[in-house]
Coordinates of C-alpha atoms in Angstrom, one line a residue:
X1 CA 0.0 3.7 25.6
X2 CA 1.7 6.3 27.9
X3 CA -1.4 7.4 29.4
X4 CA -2.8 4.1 29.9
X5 CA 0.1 3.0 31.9
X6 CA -0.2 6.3 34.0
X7 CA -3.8 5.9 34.5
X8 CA -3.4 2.7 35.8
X9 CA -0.2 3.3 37.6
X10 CA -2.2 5.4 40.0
X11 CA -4.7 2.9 40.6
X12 CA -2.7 0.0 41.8
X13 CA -0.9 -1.2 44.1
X14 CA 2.5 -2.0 44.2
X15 CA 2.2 -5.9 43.5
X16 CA -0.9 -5.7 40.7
X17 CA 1.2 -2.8 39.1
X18 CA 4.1 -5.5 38.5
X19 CA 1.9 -8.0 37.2
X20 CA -0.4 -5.8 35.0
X21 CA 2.3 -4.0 33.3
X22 CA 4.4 -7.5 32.2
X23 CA 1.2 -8.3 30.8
X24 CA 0.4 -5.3 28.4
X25 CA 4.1 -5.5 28.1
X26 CA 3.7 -9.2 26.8
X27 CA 0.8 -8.7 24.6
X28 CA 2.1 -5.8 22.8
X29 CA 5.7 -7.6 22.2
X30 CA 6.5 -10.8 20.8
X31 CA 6.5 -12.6 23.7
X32 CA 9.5 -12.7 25.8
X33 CA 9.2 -9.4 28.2
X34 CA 12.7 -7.5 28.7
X35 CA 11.0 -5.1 30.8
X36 CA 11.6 -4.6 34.6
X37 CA 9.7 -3.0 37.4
X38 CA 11.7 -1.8 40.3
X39 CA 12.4 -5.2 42.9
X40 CA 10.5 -7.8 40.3
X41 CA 12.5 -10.4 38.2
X42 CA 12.2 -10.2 34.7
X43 CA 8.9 -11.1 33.1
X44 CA 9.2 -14.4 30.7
X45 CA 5.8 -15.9 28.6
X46 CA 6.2 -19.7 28.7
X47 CA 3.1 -22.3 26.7
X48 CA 2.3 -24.5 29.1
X49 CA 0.4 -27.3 26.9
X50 CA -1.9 -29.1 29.3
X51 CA -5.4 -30.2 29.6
X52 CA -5.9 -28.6 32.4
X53 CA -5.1 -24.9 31.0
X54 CA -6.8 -22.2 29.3
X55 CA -9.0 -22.5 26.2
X56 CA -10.3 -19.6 23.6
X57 CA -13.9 -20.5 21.9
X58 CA -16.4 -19.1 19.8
X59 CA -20.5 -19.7 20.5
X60 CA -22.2 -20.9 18.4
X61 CA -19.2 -23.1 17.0
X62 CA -21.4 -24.0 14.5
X63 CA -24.5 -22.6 12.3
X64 CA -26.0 -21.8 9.2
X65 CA -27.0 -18.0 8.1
X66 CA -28.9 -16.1 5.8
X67 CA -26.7 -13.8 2.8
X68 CA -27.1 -10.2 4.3
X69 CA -28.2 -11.2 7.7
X70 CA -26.5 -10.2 10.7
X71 CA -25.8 -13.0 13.4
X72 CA -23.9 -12.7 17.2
X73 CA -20.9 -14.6 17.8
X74 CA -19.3 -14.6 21.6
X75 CA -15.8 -15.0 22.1
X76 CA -15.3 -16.7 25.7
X77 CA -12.8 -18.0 27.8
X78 CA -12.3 -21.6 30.2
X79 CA -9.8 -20.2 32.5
X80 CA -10.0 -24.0 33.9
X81 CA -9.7 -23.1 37.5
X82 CA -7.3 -20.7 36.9
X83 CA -6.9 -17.1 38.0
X84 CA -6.2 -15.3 34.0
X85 CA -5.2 -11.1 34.8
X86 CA -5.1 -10.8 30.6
X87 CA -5.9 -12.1 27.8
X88 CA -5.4 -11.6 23.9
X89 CA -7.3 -12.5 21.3
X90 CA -6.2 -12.8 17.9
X91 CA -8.9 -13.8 14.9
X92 CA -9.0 -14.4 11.7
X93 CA -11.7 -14.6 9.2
X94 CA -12.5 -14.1 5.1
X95 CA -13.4 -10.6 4.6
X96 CA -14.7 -11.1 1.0
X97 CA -17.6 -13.5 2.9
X98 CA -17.7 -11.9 6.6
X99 CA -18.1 -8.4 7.6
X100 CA -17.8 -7.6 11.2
X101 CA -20.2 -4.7 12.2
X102 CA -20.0 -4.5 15.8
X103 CA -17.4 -5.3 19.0
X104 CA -19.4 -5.1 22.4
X105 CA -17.5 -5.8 25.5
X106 CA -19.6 -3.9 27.6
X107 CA -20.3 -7.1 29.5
X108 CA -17.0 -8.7 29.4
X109 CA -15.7 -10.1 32.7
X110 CA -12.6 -8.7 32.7
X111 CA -14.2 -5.0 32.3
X112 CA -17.2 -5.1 34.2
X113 CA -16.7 -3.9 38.0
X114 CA -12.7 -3.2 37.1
X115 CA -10.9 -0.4 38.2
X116 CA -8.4 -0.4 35.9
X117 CA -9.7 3.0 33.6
X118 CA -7.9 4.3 30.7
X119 CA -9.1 7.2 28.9
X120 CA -12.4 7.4 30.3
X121 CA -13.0 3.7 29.2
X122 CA -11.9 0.1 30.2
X123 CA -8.3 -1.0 29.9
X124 CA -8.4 -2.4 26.7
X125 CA -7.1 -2.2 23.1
X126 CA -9.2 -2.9 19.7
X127 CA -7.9 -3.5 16.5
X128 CA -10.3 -4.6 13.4
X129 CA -8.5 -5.1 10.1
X130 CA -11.4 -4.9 7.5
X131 CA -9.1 -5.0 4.4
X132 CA -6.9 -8.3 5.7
X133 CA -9.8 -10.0 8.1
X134 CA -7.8 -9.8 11.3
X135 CA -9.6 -8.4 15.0
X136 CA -7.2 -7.9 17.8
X137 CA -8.4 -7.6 21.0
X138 CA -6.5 -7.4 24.3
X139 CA -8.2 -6.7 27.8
X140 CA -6.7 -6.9 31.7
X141 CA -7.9 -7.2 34.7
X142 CA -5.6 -6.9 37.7
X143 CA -5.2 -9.3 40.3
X144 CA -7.4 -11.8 41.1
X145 CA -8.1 -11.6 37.7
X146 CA -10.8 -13.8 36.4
X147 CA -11.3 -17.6 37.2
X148 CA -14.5 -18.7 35.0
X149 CA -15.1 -21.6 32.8
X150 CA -17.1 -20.2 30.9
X151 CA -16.2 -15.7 31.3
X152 CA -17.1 -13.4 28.2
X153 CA -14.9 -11.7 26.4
X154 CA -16.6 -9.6 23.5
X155 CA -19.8 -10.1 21.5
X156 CA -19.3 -9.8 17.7
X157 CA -22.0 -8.9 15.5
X158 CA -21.5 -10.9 11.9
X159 CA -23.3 -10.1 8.6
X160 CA -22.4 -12.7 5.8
X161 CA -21.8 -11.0 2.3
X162 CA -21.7 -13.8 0.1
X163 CA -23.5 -17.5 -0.2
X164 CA -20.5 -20.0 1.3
X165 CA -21.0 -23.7 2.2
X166 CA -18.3 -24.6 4.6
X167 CA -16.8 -27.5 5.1
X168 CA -13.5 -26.2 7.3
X169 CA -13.0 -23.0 10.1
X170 CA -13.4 -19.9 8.9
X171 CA -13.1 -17.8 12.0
X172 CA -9.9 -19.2 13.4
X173 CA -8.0 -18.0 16.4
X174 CA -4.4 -17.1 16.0
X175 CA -3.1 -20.0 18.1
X176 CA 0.4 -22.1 17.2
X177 CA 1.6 -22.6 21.0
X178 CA 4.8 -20.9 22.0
X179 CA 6.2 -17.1 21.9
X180 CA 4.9 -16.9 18.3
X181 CA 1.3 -17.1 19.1
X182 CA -0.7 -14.0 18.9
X183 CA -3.5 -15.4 20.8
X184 CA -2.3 -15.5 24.8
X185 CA -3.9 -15.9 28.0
X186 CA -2.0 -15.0 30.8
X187 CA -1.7 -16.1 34.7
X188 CA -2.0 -14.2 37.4
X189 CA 1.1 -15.7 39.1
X190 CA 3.9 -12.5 38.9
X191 CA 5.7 -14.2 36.1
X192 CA 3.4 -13.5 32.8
X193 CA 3.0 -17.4 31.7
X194 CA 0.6 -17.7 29.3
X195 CA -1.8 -20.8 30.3
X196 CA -3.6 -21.0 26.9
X197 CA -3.5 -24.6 25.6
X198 CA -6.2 -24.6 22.8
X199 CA -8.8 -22.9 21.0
X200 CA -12.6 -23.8 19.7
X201 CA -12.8 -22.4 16.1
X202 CA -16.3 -21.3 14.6
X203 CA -17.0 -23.0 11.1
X204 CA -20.2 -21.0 9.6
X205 CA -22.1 -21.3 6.2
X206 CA -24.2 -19.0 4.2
X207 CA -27.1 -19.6 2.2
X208 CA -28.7 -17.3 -0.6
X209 CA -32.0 -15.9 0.5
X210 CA -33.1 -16.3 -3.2
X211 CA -32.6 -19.7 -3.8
X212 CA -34.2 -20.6 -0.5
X213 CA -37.5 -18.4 -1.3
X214 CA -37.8 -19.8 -4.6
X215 CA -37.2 -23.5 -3.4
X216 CA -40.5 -22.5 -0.8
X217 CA -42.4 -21.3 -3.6
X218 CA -45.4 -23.8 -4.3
X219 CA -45.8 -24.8 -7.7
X220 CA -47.9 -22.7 -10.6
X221 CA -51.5 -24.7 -10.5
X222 CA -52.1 -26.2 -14.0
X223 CA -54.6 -24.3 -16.4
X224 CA -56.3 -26.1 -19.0
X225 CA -56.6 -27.5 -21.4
X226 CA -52.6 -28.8 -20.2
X227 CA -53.2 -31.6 -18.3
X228 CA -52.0 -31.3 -14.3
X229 CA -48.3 -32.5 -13.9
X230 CA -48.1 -36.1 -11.8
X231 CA -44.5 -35.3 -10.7
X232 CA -43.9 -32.9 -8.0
X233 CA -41.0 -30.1 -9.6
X234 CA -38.0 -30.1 -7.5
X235 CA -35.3 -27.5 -8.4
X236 CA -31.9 -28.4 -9.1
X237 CA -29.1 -26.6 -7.4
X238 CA -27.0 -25.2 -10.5
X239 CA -23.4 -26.6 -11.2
X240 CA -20.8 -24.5 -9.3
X241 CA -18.5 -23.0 -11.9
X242 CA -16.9 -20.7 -9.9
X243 CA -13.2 -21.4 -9.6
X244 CA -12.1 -20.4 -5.8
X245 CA -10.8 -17.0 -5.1
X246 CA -7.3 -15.9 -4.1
X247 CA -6.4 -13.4 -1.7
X248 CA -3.6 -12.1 1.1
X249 CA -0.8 -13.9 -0.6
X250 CA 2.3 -13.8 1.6
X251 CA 5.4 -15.2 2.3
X252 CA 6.8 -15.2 5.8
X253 CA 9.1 -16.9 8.0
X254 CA 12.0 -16.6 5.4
X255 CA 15.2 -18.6 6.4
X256 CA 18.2 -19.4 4.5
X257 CA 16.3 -23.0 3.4
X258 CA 13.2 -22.8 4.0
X259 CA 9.6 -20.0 3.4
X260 CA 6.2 -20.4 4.4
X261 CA 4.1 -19.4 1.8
X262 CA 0.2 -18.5 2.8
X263 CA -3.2 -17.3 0.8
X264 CA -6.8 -17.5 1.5
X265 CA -9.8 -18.6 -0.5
X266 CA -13.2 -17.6 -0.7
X267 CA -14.3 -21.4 -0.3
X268 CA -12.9 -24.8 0.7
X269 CA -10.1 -25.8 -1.9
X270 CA -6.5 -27.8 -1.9
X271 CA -3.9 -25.7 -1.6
X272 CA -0.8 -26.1 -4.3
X273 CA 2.3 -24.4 -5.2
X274 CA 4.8 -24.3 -7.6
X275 CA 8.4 -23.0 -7.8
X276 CA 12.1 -22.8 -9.5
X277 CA 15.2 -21.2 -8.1
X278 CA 16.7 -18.5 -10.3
X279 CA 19.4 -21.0 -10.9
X280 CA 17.3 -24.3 -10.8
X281 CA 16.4 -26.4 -13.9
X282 CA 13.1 -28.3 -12.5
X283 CA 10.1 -26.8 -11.6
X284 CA 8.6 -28.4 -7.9
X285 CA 5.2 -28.7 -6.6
X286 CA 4.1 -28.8 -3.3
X287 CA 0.3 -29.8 -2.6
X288 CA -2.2 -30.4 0.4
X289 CA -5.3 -32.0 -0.4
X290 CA -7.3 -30.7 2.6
X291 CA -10.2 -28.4 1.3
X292 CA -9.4 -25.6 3.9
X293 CA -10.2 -21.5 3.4
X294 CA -6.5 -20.4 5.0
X295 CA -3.8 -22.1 2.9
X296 CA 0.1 -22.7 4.3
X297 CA 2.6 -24.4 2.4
X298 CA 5.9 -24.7 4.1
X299 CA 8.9 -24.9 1.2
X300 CA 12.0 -26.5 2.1
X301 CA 15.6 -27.4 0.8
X302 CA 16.0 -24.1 -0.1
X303 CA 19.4 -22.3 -1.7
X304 CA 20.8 -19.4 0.8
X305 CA 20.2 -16.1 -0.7
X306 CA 19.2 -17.3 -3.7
X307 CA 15.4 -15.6 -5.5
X308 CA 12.5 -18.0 -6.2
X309 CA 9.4 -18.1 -8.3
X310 CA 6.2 -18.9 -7.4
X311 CA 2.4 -19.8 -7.8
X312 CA -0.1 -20.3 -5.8
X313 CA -3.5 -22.2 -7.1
X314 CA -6.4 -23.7 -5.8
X315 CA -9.4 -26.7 -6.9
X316 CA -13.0 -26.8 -5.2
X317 CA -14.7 -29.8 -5.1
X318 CA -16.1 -28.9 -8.1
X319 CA -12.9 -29.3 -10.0
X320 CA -12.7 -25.2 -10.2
X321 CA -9.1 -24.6 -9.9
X322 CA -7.2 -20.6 -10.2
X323 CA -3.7 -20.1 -9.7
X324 CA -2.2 -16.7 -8.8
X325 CA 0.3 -14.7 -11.5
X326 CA 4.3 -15.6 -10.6
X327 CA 5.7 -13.7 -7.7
X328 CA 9.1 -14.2 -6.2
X329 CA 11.1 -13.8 -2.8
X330 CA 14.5 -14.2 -1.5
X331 CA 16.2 -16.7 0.8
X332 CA 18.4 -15.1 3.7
X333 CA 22.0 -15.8 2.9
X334 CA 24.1 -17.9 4.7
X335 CA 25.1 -16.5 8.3
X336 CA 29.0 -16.4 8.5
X337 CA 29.0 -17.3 12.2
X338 CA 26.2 -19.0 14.0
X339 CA 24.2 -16.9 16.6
X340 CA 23.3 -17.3 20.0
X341 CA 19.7 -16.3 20.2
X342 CA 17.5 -16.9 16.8
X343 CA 15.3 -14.5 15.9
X344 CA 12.0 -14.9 13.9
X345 CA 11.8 -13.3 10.3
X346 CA 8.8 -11.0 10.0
X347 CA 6.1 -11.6 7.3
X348 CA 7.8 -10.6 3.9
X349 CA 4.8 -9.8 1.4
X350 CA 6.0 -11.5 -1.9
X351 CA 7.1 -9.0 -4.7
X352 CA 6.6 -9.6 -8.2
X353 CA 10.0 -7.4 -9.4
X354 CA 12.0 -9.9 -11.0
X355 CA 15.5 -9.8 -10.3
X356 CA 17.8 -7.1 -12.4
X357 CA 18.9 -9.6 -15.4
X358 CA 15.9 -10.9 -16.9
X359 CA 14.3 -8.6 -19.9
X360 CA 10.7 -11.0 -19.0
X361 CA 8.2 -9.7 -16.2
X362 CA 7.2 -13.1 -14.6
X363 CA 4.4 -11.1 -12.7
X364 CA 2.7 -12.0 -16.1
X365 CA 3.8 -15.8 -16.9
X366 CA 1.4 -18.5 -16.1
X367 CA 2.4 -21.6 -15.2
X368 CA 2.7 -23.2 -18.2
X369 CA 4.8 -20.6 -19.1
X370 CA 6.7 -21.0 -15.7
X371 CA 6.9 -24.4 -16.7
X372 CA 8.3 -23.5 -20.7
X373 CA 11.5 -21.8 -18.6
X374 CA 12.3 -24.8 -16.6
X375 CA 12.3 -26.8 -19.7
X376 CA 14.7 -24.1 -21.6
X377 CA 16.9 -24.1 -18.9
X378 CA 17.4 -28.0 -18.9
X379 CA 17.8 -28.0 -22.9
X380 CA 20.4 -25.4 -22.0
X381 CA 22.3 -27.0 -19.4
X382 CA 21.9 -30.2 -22.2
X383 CA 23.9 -28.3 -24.5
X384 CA 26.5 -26.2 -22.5
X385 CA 27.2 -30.4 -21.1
X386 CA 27.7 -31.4 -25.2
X387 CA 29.7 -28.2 -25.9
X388 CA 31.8 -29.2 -23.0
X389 CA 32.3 -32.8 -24.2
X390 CA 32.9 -31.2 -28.0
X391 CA 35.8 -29.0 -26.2
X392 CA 37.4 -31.9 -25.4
X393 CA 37.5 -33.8 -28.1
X394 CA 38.7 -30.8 -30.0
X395 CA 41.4 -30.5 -27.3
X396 CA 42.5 -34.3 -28.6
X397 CA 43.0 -33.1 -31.8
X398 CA 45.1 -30.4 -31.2
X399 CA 47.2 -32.4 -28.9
X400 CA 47.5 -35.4 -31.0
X401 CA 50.9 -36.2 -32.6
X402 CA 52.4 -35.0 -36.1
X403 CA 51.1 -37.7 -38.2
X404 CA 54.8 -39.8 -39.6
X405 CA 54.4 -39.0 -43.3
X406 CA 52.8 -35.9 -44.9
X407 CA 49.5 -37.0 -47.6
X408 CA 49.8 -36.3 -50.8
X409 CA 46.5 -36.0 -51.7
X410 CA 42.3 -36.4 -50.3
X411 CA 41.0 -39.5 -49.7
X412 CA 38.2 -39.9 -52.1
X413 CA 34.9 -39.7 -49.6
X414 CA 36.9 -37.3 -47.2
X415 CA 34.3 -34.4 -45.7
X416 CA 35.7 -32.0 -43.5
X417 CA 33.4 -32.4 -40.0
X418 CA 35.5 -29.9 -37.6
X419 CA 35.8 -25.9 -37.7
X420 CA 40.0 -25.6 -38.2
X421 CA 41.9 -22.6 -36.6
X422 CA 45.6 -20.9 -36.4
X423 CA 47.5 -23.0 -34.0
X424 CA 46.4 -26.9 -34.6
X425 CA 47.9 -29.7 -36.0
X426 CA 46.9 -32.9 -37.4
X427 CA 45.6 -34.9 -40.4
X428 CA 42.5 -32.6 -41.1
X429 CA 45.1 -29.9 -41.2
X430 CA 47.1 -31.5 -44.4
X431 CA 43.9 -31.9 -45.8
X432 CA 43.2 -28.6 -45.9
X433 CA 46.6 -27.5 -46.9
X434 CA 46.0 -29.9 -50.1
X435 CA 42.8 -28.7 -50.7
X436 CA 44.2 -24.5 -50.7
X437 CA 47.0 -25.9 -52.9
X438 CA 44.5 -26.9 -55.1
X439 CA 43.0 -24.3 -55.7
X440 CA 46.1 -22.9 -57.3
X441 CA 48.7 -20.2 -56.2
X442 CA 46.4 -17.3 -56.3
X443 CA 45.2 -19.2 -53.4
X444 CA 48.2 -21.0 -51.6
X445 CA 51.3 -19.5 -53.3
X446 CA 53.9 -21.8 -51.2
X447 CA 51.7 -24.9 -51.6
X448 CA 52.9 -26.4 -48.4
X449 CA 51.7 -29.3 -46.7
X450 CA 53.1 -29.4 -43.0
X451 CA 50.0 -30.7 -41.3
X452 CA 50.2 -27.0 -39.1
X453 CA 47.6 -24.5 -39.9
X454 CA 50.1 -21.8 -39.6
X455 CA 49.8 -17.9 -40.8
X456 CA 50.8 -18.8 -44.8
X457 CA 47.7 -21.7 -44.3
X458 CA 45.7 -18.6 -42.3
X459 CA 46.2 -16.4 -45.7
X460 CA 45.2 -18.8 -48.1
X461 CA 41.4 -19.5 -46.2
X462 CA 41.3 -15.6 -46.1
X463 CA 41.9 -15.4 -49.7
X464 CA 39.8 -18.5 -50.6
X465 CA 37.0 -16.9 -48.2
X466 CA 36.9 -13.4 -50.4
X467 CA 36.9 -16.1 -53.7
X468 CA 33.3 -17.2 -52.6
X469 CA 32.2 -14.0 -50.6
X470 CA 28.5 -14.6 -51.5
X471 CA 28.4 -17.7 -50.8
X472 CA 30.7 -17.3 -47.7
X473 CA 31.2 -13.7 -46.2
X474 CA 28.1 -11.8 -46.9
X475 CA 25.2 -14.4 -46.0
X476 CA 27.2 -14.0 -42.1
X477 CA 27.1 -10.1 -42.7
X478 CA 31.2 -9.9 -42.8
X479 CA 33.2 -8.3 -45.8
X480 CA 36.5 -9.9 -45.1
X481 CA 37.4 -13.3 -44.2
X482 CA 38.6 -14.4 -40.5
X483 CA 41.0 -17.0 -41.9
X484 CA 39.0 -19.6 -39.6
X485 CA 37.7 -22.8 -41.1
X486 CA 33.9 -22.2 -40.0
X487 CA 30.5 -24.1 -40.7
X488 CA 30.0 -21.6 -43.7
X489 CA 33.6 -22.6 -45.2
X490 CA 33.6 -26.4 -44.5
X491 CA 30.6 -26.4 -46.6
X492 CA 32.1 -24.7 -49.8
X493 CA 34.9 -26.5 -49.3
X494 CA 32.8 -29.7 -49.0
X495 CA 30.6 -29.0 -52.1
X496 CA 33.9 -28.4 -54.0
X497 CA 34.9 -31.9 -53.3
X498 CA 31.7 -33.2 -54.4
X499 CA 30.5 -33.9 -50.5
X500 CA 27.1 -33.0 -49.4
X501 CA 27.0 -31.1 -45.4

């Protein structure tokens, strides 16, 4: 980069240095230039939205292509009267179907006849992501620029890798409007505004050279003695199976409530997702039902710094659907004090660690599966809400007065419901107390019947606990009794008054 600024810093004058170098400046950054040449203002992009602005497009829009053919596509610009000094093109495209093989800008408009040299070639910069189907191009030309409706910027040679009928873009230029748009056309007017309104996507299909040389293939004549066929054979196209693929899964523009989640297929499908909080009991779905190649799913009414789940799936036309395996990011947390300029959140690629506390990987669960936890976790809210109601019934009982005279004996019928322990007081209490002194003085030697389930009343379950250790103690894996009136104890104790659990 340093000797492409010197080259052309020798080459220019004063004025096209100033507006050339806010431009590469403004292409490489992310769109607001904070850098300064000696007696020039600062250099701010601005999307100016209007029909009469710039426009990116692809010829042929359209067309229809042979698997393992090569084909030329020509990327071009309608500066729309305007005088353009730069321009960057960003493009997008399914690697697993498209292969680019060739980037010739030998004849591009804003090279040819230029002075503007940089390392014994044209000022430009190339960038051709094979692995994640993104090209990045930038070229300048200093001042007049270039004022064309219809100037060339690169010819791309295509070769299609895999039969595709497409029913949406699949080359798609990088183009949102604003600072975050990676596709910019900039005017030559000192000030680095970029002019470009809209773009002209290319939408391609491929067909199989096979089928199409058998479906040309005249039928077998007849030989006797079978009689010639009347009906002319057709062929039949066979039933698409093939569920859609999924690739490039991301997540990007985190916030505190709010994360864009992205993928791309290998044909037209809907685009779906699911996800639960790591402290959410429902599982959501979001779902578009555009048949599209690049999927974005915008989730919202999110908890600050709080993980998620997630998966991705996908339906042809065909019905074909294939969802992705669960992976997970995190909300930003909540900001203590709001800030003055926002800042956009770089692409995050989602990670499928779980978070420290679960023993599960969810980069294995399906959905179903993914659908199983949400389910567990409302049962389990469910019950810590009935344990919560229990707590406060059993906080009546303790609380409620000393009964006015002390029972004698059981009520015939009587079960005991409610686990006892040390401290309360009540009528289930005497009960108990009868029921110990019952048992005789090995068991309750003071007998007494004070409705308060006090240490003598603790002593006596203890003993009566060791009595029945096999029945009591052992099936719990204890050896000596806790002197607390427990599921295992009401129901000796009930079977020794003749009451069933």
């Amino acid at each position: 980069m340093l000797g492409l600024m010197k080259k052309i810093n020798s080459r220019l004058d004063k004025r096209k240095k100033i507006i050339f170098w806010g431009i590469v400046f403004l292409l490489l950054g992310s769109g607001v230039v904070l850098w300064q040449w000696p007696g020039a203002g600062k250099l701010v992009s601005s999307f100016l939205g209007t029909s009469n602005k710039a426009v990116l497009k692809l010829e042929p829009a359209t067309g229809v292509f042979k698997v393992g053919d090569s084909f030329q596509l020509k990327v071009k610009l309608d500066t729309k009267g305007n005088k353009v000094v730069a321009v960057a093109v960003s493009l997008s495209y399914n690697p697993e179907i498209f292969e680019i093989l060739n980037i010739d800008t030998s004849a591009s408009d804003f090279l040819v006849g230029s002075e503007c040299v940089y390392q014994s070639g044209p000022c430009q910069l190339i960038n051709n992501d094979r692995n994640t189907g993104r090209l990045s191009l930038i070229q300048g030309r200093p001042t007049p620029g270039v004022n064309k409706n219809d100037a060339l910027i690169a010819i791309l040679t295509v070769r299609g890798k895999k039969e595709v009928s497409s029913l949406a873009d699949n080359f798609v230029f990088d183009f949102s409007g604003g600072a975050q748009s990676k596709s910019k056309v900039i005017l030559d007017d000192g000030q680095g505004t970029d002019i470009l309104s809209g773009t002209e996507n290319g939408c391609y299909s491929l067909e199989s050279v096979s089928g199409t040389e058998s479906a040309s293939t005249p039928p077998a004549t007849p030989t006797p003695p079978t009689p010639p066929s009347t009906t002319t054979p057709t062929s039949t196209p066979p039933a698409d199976r093939e569920a859609p693929l999924l690739s490039v899964i991301r997540v990007s523009e985190i916030t505190e409530k709010s994360a864009k989640v992205s993928w791309q297929t290998d044909e037209p499908a809907t685009s779906f997702v699911y996800y639960i909080g790591e402290s959410d009991l429902f599982l959501e779905e979001v779902k578009k039902n555009e048949f599209v190649l690049f999927h974005e799913i915008t989730l919202t009414n999110l908890t600050p710094a709080s993980r998620y789940y997630f998966i991705v799936k996908s339906q042809d036309s065909s019905g074909n659907a294939r969802e992705s395996k669960m992976q997970s990011f995190q909300t930003l947390a909540a900001a203590a004090t709001p800030t003055s300029t926002p800042t956009s959140t770089p692409p995050v690629t989602p990670t499928s660690t779980p978070p420290a506390t679960p023993t599960s990987t969810p980069g294995n669960e399906s959905l179903e599966k993914m659908q199983l936890i949400a389910n567990l976790k409302k049962q389990i809210a469910e019950i810590l809400a009935r344990l919560a109601s229990l707590q406060a019934e059993l906080k009546k009982v303790q609380t409620s007065p000393k009964p006015a005279e002390t029972p004698a004996y059981i009520p015939a019928g009587f079960r005991f419901l409610n686990n006892l322990y040390p401290g309360q007081k009540g009528l289930e209490v005497s009960y108990l107390q009868i029921f110990l002194k019952n048992q005789g003085e090995e068991i309750y030697p003071s007998g007494k019947v004070t409705g308060f389930f006090g240490p003598l009343t603790e002593a006596a379950v203890i003993r009566f606990q060791e009595k029945y250790r096999e029945e009591i103690l052992l099936p719990g894996g204890m050896e000596h009794g806790s002197g607390v009136v427990g599921r295992a104890t009401r129901i000796k104790i009930n079977s020794l008054l003749g009451q069933q659990e």
